[in-house]
PDB file of C-alpha atoms in Angstrom:
ATOM      1  CA  MET P   1      92.209  72.452 139.165  1.00 84.00           C
ATOM      2  CA  GLN P   2      94.763  71.407 136.590  1.00 90.00           C
ATOM      3  CA  GLY P   3      95.875  72.802 133.272  1.00 92.00           C
ATOM      4  CA  SER P   4      98.401  72.706 130.480  1.00 94.00           C
ATOM      5  CA  VAL P   5      99.973  75.060 127.961  1.00 95.00           C
ATOM      6  CA  LYS P   6     101.531  74.004 124.657  1.00 94.00           C
ATOM      7  CA  TYR P   7     103.528  75.943 122.089  1.00 94.00           C
ATOM      8  CA  GLN P   8     103.701  74.774 118.480  1.00 90.00           C
ATOM      9  CA  TYR P   9     105.606  76.066 115.465  1.00 90.00           C
ATOM     10  CA  TYR P  10     104.640  75.176 111.894  1.00 87.00           C
ATOM     11  CA  ASP P  11     106.698  76.025 108.828  1.00 83.00           C
ATOM     12  CA  SER P  12     105.335  76.171 105.284  1.00 74.00           C
ATOM     13  CA  GLU P  13     105.736  72.404 104.840  1.00 71.00           C
ATOM     14  CA  HIS P  14     103.709  71.460 107.922  1.00 64.00           C
ATOM     15  CA  THR P  15     100.309  73.126 107.866  1.00 59.00           C
ATOM     16  CA  GLN P  16      98.430  73.064 111.146  1.00 58.00           C
ATOM     17  CA  PRO P  17      94.710  72.257 111.408  1.00 56.00           C
ATOM     18  CA  GLU P  18      93.084  75.669 111.731  1.00 59.00           C
ATOM     19  CA  PHE P  19      90.028  74.891 113.869  1.00 60.00           C
ATOM     20  CA  SER P  20      88.742  71.904 115.766  1.00 55.00           C
ATOM     21  CA  SER P  21      85.183  73.212 115.445  1.00 58.00           C
ATOM     22  CA  GLY P  22      83.461  72.277 112.204  1.00 63.00           C
ATOM     23  CA  GLY P  23      81.494  74.743 110.130  1.00 70.00           C
ATOM     24  CA  PHE P  24      83.781  77.761 110.625  1.00 80.00           C
ATOM     25  CA  GLU P  25      85.973  78.855 107.726  1.00 79.00           C
ATOM     26  CA  ASP P  26      88.972  80.957 108.646  1.00 80.00           C
ATOM     27  CA  TYR P  27      90.614  83.383 106.237  1.00 82.00           C
ATOM     28  CA  LYS P  28      92.954  81.575 103.864  1.00 79.00           C
ATOM     29  CA  ILE P  29      96.314  82.978 102.838  1.00 74.00           C
ATOM     30  CA  THR P  30      98.745  81.271 100.474  1.00 67.00           C
ATOM     31  CA  ASP P  31     102.405  81.649  99.592  1.00 60.00           C
ATOM     32  CA  ASP P  32     103.185  84.523  97.222  1.00 66.00           C
ATOM     33  CA  GLU P  33     106.080  86.779  96.245  1.00 69.00           C
ATOM     34  CA  ASN P  34     106.573  87.691  99.908  1.00 72.00           C
ATOM     35  CA  GLY P  35     107.922  84.238 100.699  1.00 76.00           C
ATOM     36  CA  PRO P  36     106.644  81.189 102.600  1.00 81.00           C
ATOM     37  CA  PHE P  37     104.430  81.382 105.656  1.00 84.00           C
ATOM     38  CA  CYS P  38     105.074  80.173 109.172  1.00 87.00           C
ATOM     39  CA  THR P  39     102.728  79.816 112.144  1.00 89.00           C
ATOM     40  CA  CYS P  40     103.183  80.093 115.908  1.00 92.00           C
ATOM     41  CA  ALA P  41     100.415  78.637 118.071  1.00 91.00           C
ATOM     42  CA  LEU P  42      99.585  78.497 121.785  1.00 94.00           C
ATOM     43  CA  GLU P  43      97.138  75.945 123.205  1.00 92.00           C
ATOM     44  CA  PHE P  44      95.591  76.161 126.678  1.00 94.00           C
ATOM     45  CA  GLU P  45      93.535  73.653 128.644  1.00 93.00           C
ATOM     46  CA  VAL P  46      92.097  74.134 132.132  1.00 92.00           C
ATOM     47  CA  LYS P  47      90.045  71.605 134.110  1.00 90.00           C
ATOM     48  CA  GLY P  48      88.128  72.220 137.301  1.00 84.00           C
ATOM     49  CA  LEU P  49      87.932  68.976 139.277  1.00 81.00           C
ATOM     50  CA  GLY P  50      85.116  68.348 141.726  1.00 76.00           C
ATOM     51  CA  ASP P  51      81.597  66.948 141.827  1.00 77.00           C
ATOM     52  CA  LYS P  52      81.264  68.091 138.233  1.00 79.00           C
ATOM     53  CA  GLU P  53      84.190  68.483 135.880  1.00 79.00           C
ATOM     54  CA  ARG P  54      84.391  71.839 134.131  1.00 86.00           C
ATOM     55  CA  LYS P  55      86.760  72.263 131.229  1.00 91.00           C
ATOM     56  CA  ALA P  56      87.898  75.106 128.974  1.00 92.00           C
ATOM     57  CA  ASN P  57      90.165  74.947 125.943  1.00 92.00           C
ATOM     58  CA  ALA P  58      91.632  77.812 123.962  1.00 93.00           C
ATOM     59  CA  LYS P  59      93.994  78.141 121.045  1.00 92.00           C
ATOM     60  CA  ILE P  60      95.503  81.202 119.400  1.00 93.00           C
ATOM     61  CA  SER P  61      97.716  81.145 116.323  1.00 91.00           C
ATOM     62  CA  TRP P  62      99.612  83.784 114.357  1.00 92.00           C
ATOM     63  CA  THR P  63     100.609  83.223 110.742  1.00 89.00           C
ATOM     64  CA  ARG P  64     102.860  85.545 108.722  1.00 89.00           C
ATOM     65  CA  ASP P  65     104.897  85.532 105.550  1.00 87.00           C
ATOM     66  CA  LEU P  66     108.663  85.913 105.307  1.00 84.00           C
ATOM     67  CA  LYS P  67     108.524  89.692 104.738  1.00 83.00           C
ATOM     68  CA  ARG P  68     105.820  90.242 107.376  1.00 85.00           C
ATOM     69  CA  ALA P  69     103.511  91.866 104.846  1.00 87.00           C
ATOM     70  CA  HIS P  70     100.604  89.462 105.437  1.00 89.00           C
ATOM     71  CA  HIS P  71      99.450  88.457 108.921  1.00 92.00           C
ATOM     72  CA  LYS P  72      96.640  86.204 110.084  1.00 91.00           C
ATOM     73  CA  LEU P  73      95.377  85.609 113.626  1.00 92.00           C
ATOM     74  CA  ASN P  74      93.084  82.709 114.569  1.00 92.00           C
ATOM     75  CA  PHE P  75      91.372  82.164 117.904  1.00 92.00           C
ATOM     76  CA  TYR P  76      89.345  79.244 119.251  1.00 91.00           C
ATOM     77  CA  TYR P  77      87.658  78.865 122.652  1.00 92.00           C
ATOM     78  CA  ASP P  78      85.460  76.034 123.941  1.00 91.00           C
ATOM     79  CA  ARG P  79      84.203  75.573 127.488  1.00 90.00           C
ATOM     80  CA  SER P  80      81.774  73.200 129.098  1.00 87.00           C
ATOM     81  CA  PRO P  81      78.683  74.488 130.989  1.00 84.00           C
ATOM     82  CA  PHE P  82      79.667  76.359 134.165  1.00 80.00           C
ATOM     83  CA  HIS P  83      76.176  76.901 135.615  1.00 78.00           C
ATOM     84  CA  SER P  84      73.080  74.769 136.061  1.00 76.00           C
ATOM     85  CA  SER P  85      71.214  77.039 133.619  1.00 79.00           C
ATOM     86  CA  GLU P  86      73.639  76.179 130.823  1.00 77.00           C
ATOM     87  CA  THR P  87      72.996  73.070 128.757  1.00 81.00           C
ATOM     88  CA  ALA P  88      75.579  73.386 125.985  1.00 85.00           C
ATOM     89  CA  ASN P  89      79.206  74.339 125.578  1.00 86.00           C
ATOM     90  CA  LEU P  90      80.123  77.921 124.734  1.00 88.00           C
ATOM     91  CA  LYS P  91      82.279  78.153 121.632  1.00 90.00           C
ATOM     92  CA  ILE P  92      84.030  81.166 120.116  1.00 91.00           C
ATOM     93  CA  CYS P  93      85.843  81.079 116.777  1.00 91.00           C
ATOM     94  CA  GLY P  94      87.676  84.075 115.376  1.00 92.00           C
ATOM     95  CA  SER P  95      89.853  84.812 112.389  1.00 92.00           C
ATOM     96  CA  GLY P  96      91.390  88.060 111.174  1.00 94.00           C
ATOM     97  CA  TYR P  97      94.117  89.322 108.911  1.00 93.00           C
ATOM     98  CA  LEU P  98      96.205  92.357 107.959  1.00 93.00           C
ATOM     99  CA  LYS P  99      97.654  92.706 104.474  1.00 92.00           C
ATOM    100  CA  TYR P 100     100.107  95.475 103.638  1.00 91.00           C
ATOM    101  CA  PRO P 101     100.461  96.793 100.073  1.00 91.00           C
ATOM    102  CA  LYS P 102     103.259  95.667  97.799  1.00 88.00           C
ATOM    103  CA  TYR P 103     105.890  98.396  97.866  1.00 89.00           C
ATOM    104  CA  ASP P 104     108.080  99.508  94.981  1.00 91.00           C
ATOM    105  CA  LEU P 105     111.366  99.302  96.861  1.00 90.00           C
ATOM    106  CA  GLY P 106     113.158 101.206  94.117  1.00 94.00           C
ATOM    107  CA  LYS P 107     110.953 104.237  94.750  1.00 95.00           C
ATOM    108  CA  VAL P 108     111.440 103.880  98.491  1.00 94.00           C
ATOM    109  CA  ALA P 109     115.225 103.775  98.035  1.00 94.00           C
ATOM    110  CA  PHE P 110     115.163 107.025  96.034  1.00 95.00           C
ATOM    111  CA  LEU P 111     112.626 108.611  98.442  1.00 96.00           C
ATOM    112  CA  ASP P 112     110.095 108.887  95.603  1.00 96.00           C
ATOM    113  CA  THR P 113     107.274 108.310  98.067  1.00 95.00           C
ATOM    114  CA  ILE P 114     104.747 111.115  97.503  1.00 95.00           C
ATOM    115  CA  GLY P 115     101.462 109.574  96.381  1.00 93.00           C
ATOM    116  CA  MET P 116     102.590 106.055  97.271  1.00 94.00           C
ATOM    117  CA  ASN P 117      99.869 103.623  98.325  1.00 94.00           C
ATOM    118  CA  HIS P 118     100.091 102.685 102.013  1.00 94.00           C
ATOM    119  CA  GLN P 119      96.577 101.266 102.488  1.00 95.00           C
ATOM    120  CA  VAL P 120      96.450  98.186 104.711  1.00 94.00           C
ATOM    121  CA  GLU P 121      93.537  95.778 104.212  1.00 94.00           C
ATOM    122  CA  SER P 122      92.058  94.145 107.299  1.00 94.00           C
ATOM    123  CA  ALA P 123      89.192  91.851 108.205  1.00 95.00           C
ATOM    124  CA  LEU P 124      87.852  90.123 111.293  1.00 94.00           C
ATOM    125  CA  LYS P 125      85.077  87.610 111.807  1.00 92.00           C
ATOM    126  CA  LEU P 126      83.882  86.216 115.104  1.00 91.00           C
ATOM    127  CA  HIS P 127      81.333  83.398 115.530  1.00 91.00           C
ATOM    128  CA  PHE P 128      80.126  82.388 118.981  1.00 88.00           C
ATOM    129  CA  GLY P 129      77.400  80.604 120.907  1.00 87.00           C
ATOM    130  CA  LYS P 130      76.537  76.929 121.064  1.00 86.00           C
ATOM    131  CA  ASP P 131      78.567  76.406 117.881  1.00 85.00           C
ATOM    132  CA  CYS P 132      80.681  78.357 115.412  1.00 85.00           C
ATOM    133  CA  SER P 133      78.444  78.025 112.361  1.00 83.00           C
ATOM    134  CA  THR P 134      74.748  78.683 113.095  1.00 79.00           C
ATOM    135  CA  ASP P 135      74.703  80.968 116.138  1.00 82.00           C
ATOM    136  CA  GLN P 136      75.782  84.619 116.508  1.00 87.00           C
ATOM    137  CA  LYS P 137      78.231  86.234 114.098  1.00 89.00           C
ATOM    138  CA  VAL P 138      80.219  89.459 113.788  1.00 91.00           C
ATOM    139  CA  LYS P 139      82.161  90.477 110.682  1.00 92.00           C
ATOM    140  CA  ILE P 140      84.250  93.631 110.242  1.00 94.00           C
ATOM    141  CA  ASP P 141      86.033  94.699 107.062  1.00 94.00           C
ATOM    142  CA  GLY P 142      88.295  97.726 107.230  1.00 95.00           C
ATOM    143  CA  GLN P 143      91.229  99.643 105.825  1.00 95.00           C
ATOM    144  CA  PHE P 144      94.053 101.553 107.469  1.00 95.00           C
ATOM    145  CA  PHE P 145      95.040 104.563 105.370  1.00 95.00           C
ATOM    146  CA  THR P 146      97.073 107.764 105.323  1.00 94.00           C
ATOM    147  CA  THR P 147      95.107 110.814 106.428  1.00 94.00           C
ATOM    148  CA  GLU P 148      94.826 114.118 104.579  1.00 95.00           C
ATOM    149  CA  GLU P 149      97.069 115.682 107.222  1.00 95.00           C
ATOM    150  CA  GLN P 150      99.787 113.100 106.578  1.00 95.00           C
ATOM    151  CA  ARG P 151      99.619 113.623 102.811  1.00 96.00           C
ATOM    152  CA  LEU P 152      99.766 117.402 103.283  1.00 96.00           C
ATOM    153  CA  PHE P 153     102.825 117.211 105.547  1.00 95.00           C
ATOM    154  CA  GLU P 154     104.618 114.886 103.140  1.00 96.00           C
ATOM    155  CA  SER P 155     103.874 117.170 100.165  1.00 96.00           C
ATOM    156  CA  LYS P 156     105.645 120.000 102.046  1.00 95.00           C
ATOM    157  CA  ARG P 157     108.744 117.971 102.920  1.00 96.00           C
ATOM    158  CA  GLU P 158     111.076 120.260 100.945  1.00 95.00           C
ATOM    159  CA  GLU P 159     109.921 123.430 102.678  1.00 93.00           C
ATOM    160  CA  PRO P 160     112.062 124.778 105.561  1.00 87.00           C
ATOM    161  CA  ASP P 161     111.167 123.220 108.893  1.00 80.00           C
ATOM    162  CA  THR P 162     110.849 125.625 111.828  1.00 82.00           C
ATOM    163  CA  PRO P 163     110.015 125.189 115.521  1.00 82.00           C
ATOM    164  CA  GLU P 164     106.901 127.326 114.978  1.00 83.00           C
ATOM    165  CA  HIS P 165     105.647 125.099 112.147  1.00 84.00           C
ATOM    166  CA  TYR P 166     107.182 121.717 112.885  1.00 90.00           C
ATOM    167  CA  ASN P 167     106.773 119.165 110.096  1.00 94.00           C
ATOM    168  CA  PRO P 168     108.341 115.777 110.894  1.00 95.00           C
ATOM    169  CA  TYR P 169     108.222 114.769 107.230  1.00 96.00           C
ATOM    170  CA  ALA P 170     110.277 117.838 106.256  1.00 96.00           C
ATOM    171  CA  TYR P 171     112.691 117.372 109.157  1.00 95.00           C
ATOM    172  CA  TYR P 172     113.523 113.715 108.480  1.00 96.00           C
ATOM    173  CA  TYR P 173     113.515 114.098 104.690  1.00 97.00           C
ATOM    174  CA  GLN P 174     115.963 117.000 104.777  1.00 96.00           C
ATOM    175  CA  THR P 175     118.238 115.403 107.389  1.00 96.00           C
ATOM    176  CA  CYS P 176     118.160 112.189 105.324  1.00 97.00           C
ATOM    177  CA  LEU P 177     119.405 114.135 102.285  1.00 97.00           C
ATOM    178  CA  LYS P 178     122.224 115.531 104.422  1.00 96.00           C
ATOM    179  CA  GLU P 179     123.161 111.997 105.498  1.00 97.00           C
ATOM    180  CA  ARG P 180     123.233 110.851 101.892  1.00 97.00           C
ATOM    181  CA  ALA P 181     125.406 113.805 100.919  1.00 97.00           C
ATOM    182  CA  ARG P 182     127.943 112.367 103.397  1.00 96.00           C
ATOM    183  CA  GLY P 183     127.671 108.917 101.810  1.00 96.00           C
ATOM    184  CA  ILE P 184     125.312 107.418 104.410  1.00 96.00           C
ATOM    185  CA  ASN P 185     122.437 106.082 102.302  1.00 93.00           C
ATOM    186  CA  TYR P 186     120.438 104.398 105.056  1.00 94.00           C
ATOM    187  CA  GLY P 187     121.376 106.147 108.251  1.00 95.00           C
ATOM    188  CA  GLU P 188     119.175 106.777 111.255  1.00 96.00           C
ATOM    189  CA  GLN P 189     117.391 109.791 109.743  1.00 96.00           C
ATOM    190  CA  CYS P 190     116.630 108.047 106.436  1.00 96.00           C
ATOM    191  CA  LEU P 191     115.258 104.974 108.176  1.00 96.00           C
ATOM    192  CA  GLU P 192     113.117 107.187 110.385  1.00 97.00           C
ATOM    193  CA  TYR P 193     111.736 108.959 107.313  1.00 97.00           C
ATOM    194  CA  ILE P 194     110.828 105.628 105.673  1.00 96.00           C
ATOM    195  CA  ARG P 195     109.151 104.494 108.888  1.00 95.00           C
ATOM    196  CA  LEU P 196     107.243 107.774 109.098  1.00 96.00           C
ATOM    197  CA  ILE P 197     105.866 107.726 105.547  1.00 95.00           C
ATOM    198  CA  SER P 198     104.813 104.068 105.823  1.00 93.00           C
ATOM    199  CA  THR P 199     102.913 104.516 109.102  1.00 93.00           C
ATOM    200  CA  VAL P 200      99.176 105.074 108.642  1.00 93.00           C
ATOM    201  CA  HIS P 201      96.966 107.046 111.042  1.00 94.00           C
ATOM    202  CA  GLY P 202      93.470 106.535 109.607  1.00 94.00           C
ATOM    203  CA  TYR P 203      91.062 103.610 109.849  1.00 93.00           C
ATOM    204  CA  HIS P 204      87.536 103.058 108.618  1.00 93.00           C
ATOM    205  CA  PHE P 205      85.445  99.917 108.764  1.00 92.00           C
ATOM    206  CA  HIS P 206      82.084  98.372 108.037  1.00 91.00           C
ATOM    207  CA  GLY P 207      80.624  95.861 110.498  1.00 90.00           C
ATOM    208  CA  LYS P 208      77.853  93.293 110.224  1.00 89.00           C
ATOM    209  CA  PHE P 209      76.150  91.471 113.081  1.00 87.00           C
ATOM    210  CA  GLU P 210      73.865  88.438 112.647  1.00 85.00           C
ATOM    211  CA  ASN P 211      71.315  86.730 114.891  1.00 78.00           C
ATOM    212  CA  GLY P 212      70.544  89.378 117.488  1.00 57.00           C
ATOM    213  CA  TRP P 213      72.334  91.202 120.274  1.00 51.00           C
ATOM    214  CA  ALA P 214      74.966  89.229 122.128  1.00 45.00           C
ATOM    215  CA  THR P 215      75.604  88.668 125.788  1.00 44.00           C
ATOM    216  CA  LEU P 216      78.450  86.219 126.356  1.00 42.00           C
ATOM    217  CA  GLY P 217      79.241  84.488 129.620  1.00 41.00           C
ATOM    218  CA  ILE P 218      82.951  83.709 129.866  1.00 40.00           C
ATOM    219  CA  GLY P 219      84.139  82.220 133.123  1.00 41.00           C
ATOM    220  CA  GLY P 220      81.196  83.644 135.066  1.00 39.00           C
ATOM    221  CA  ARG P 221      81.538  87.188 133.659  1.00 41.00           C
ATOM    222  CA  ARG P 222      79.273  88.786 131.091  1.00 41.00           C
ATOM    223  CA  LEU P 223      80.464  90.525 127.958  1.00 39.00           C
ATOM    224  CA  TYR P 224      78.011  92.684 126.017  1.00 41.00           C
ATOM    225  CA  ILE P 225      78.753  93.021 122.302  1.00 40.00           C
ATOM    226  CA  PRO P 226      76.945  95.863 120.473  1.00 43.00           C
ATOM    227  CA  PHE P 227      76.284  96.232 116.762  1.00 39.00           C
ATOM    228  CA  CYS P 228      79.291  97.561 114.844  1.00 38.00           C
ATOM    229  CA  GLY P 229      78.506 100.201 112.233  1.00 37.00           C
ATOM    230  CA  ARG P 230      80.587 102.292 109.876  1.00 37.00           C
ATOM    231  CA  SER P 231      82.887 104.669 111.694  1.00 37.00           C
ATOM    232  CA  GLN P 232      86.336 106.216 111.632  1.00 37.00           C
ATOM    233  CA  HIS P 233      89.082 106.728 114.154  1.00 39.00           C
ATOM    234  CA  TYR P 234      92.830 107.019 114.267  1.00 38.00           C
ATOM    235  CA  SER P 235      95.362 104.277 114.784  1.00 41.00           C
ATOM    236  CA  LYS P 236      99.057 103.596 114.175  1.00 43.00           C
ATOM    237  CA  PRO P 237      99.967 100.191 112.768  1.00 47.00           C
ATOM    238  CA  VAL P 238     103.683  99.984 112.062  1.00 47.00           C
ATOM    239  CA  SER P 239     105.033  99.507 108.557  1.00 52.00           C
ATOM    240  CA  PRO P 240     105.944  95.895 107.662  1.00 49.00           C
ATOM    241  CA  MET P 241     109.439  97.192 106.909  1.00 52.00           C
ATOM    242  CA  PHE P 242     109.895  97.735 110.651  1.00 50.00           C
ATOM    243  CA  ALA P 243     107.650  94.972 112.044  1.00 49.00           C
TER     244      ALA P 243
END
């Protein structure tokens, strides 16, 4: 067996080819007010040498803007048949992104954050099978958002905070005001408050699956992929201000 690993870096003036498999369109992001984009990529190749050569290639790339408000992740996998029952390569192509809202930094600086939009847009699509265009497909569109509990806690940030009714929004907001009264505008407590209000705990999504139920064989193991429907759970992506 032999293999290789490569690391590549692309700035905004040197755009990398996104996929080596035709027919799959990744999500496109372009330069905007958040500054130019850059991309980091890892490429893997493994060959099994013997009576029959077996080969697998994979590539993963991460693209982000200067302010880390827009992120894109691409993934590509291609392997030759591993078993006598397989007649074609297995290919997997994936692309996803996260896009944070544009913040009014003036309001953030003055802690005028109640009612501020923190919704993060996200999407993921995954194509797999004998090719990345006509076989099986999964697509998920979702949003990360602030929960009702978060909004309620923030609305009560000026009320006294007690051990019996602990409210982190009230604690960090009030200690931030004390820091500012001492001339420390962006001390530890103020930065923690900004991180807290820009962290979202809710997520909902809508998923679509095409061309039947999927059972993938990757390196001899089987992965069962069910249909993805609308649901909701909790998560904690970090604010781009602290990424």
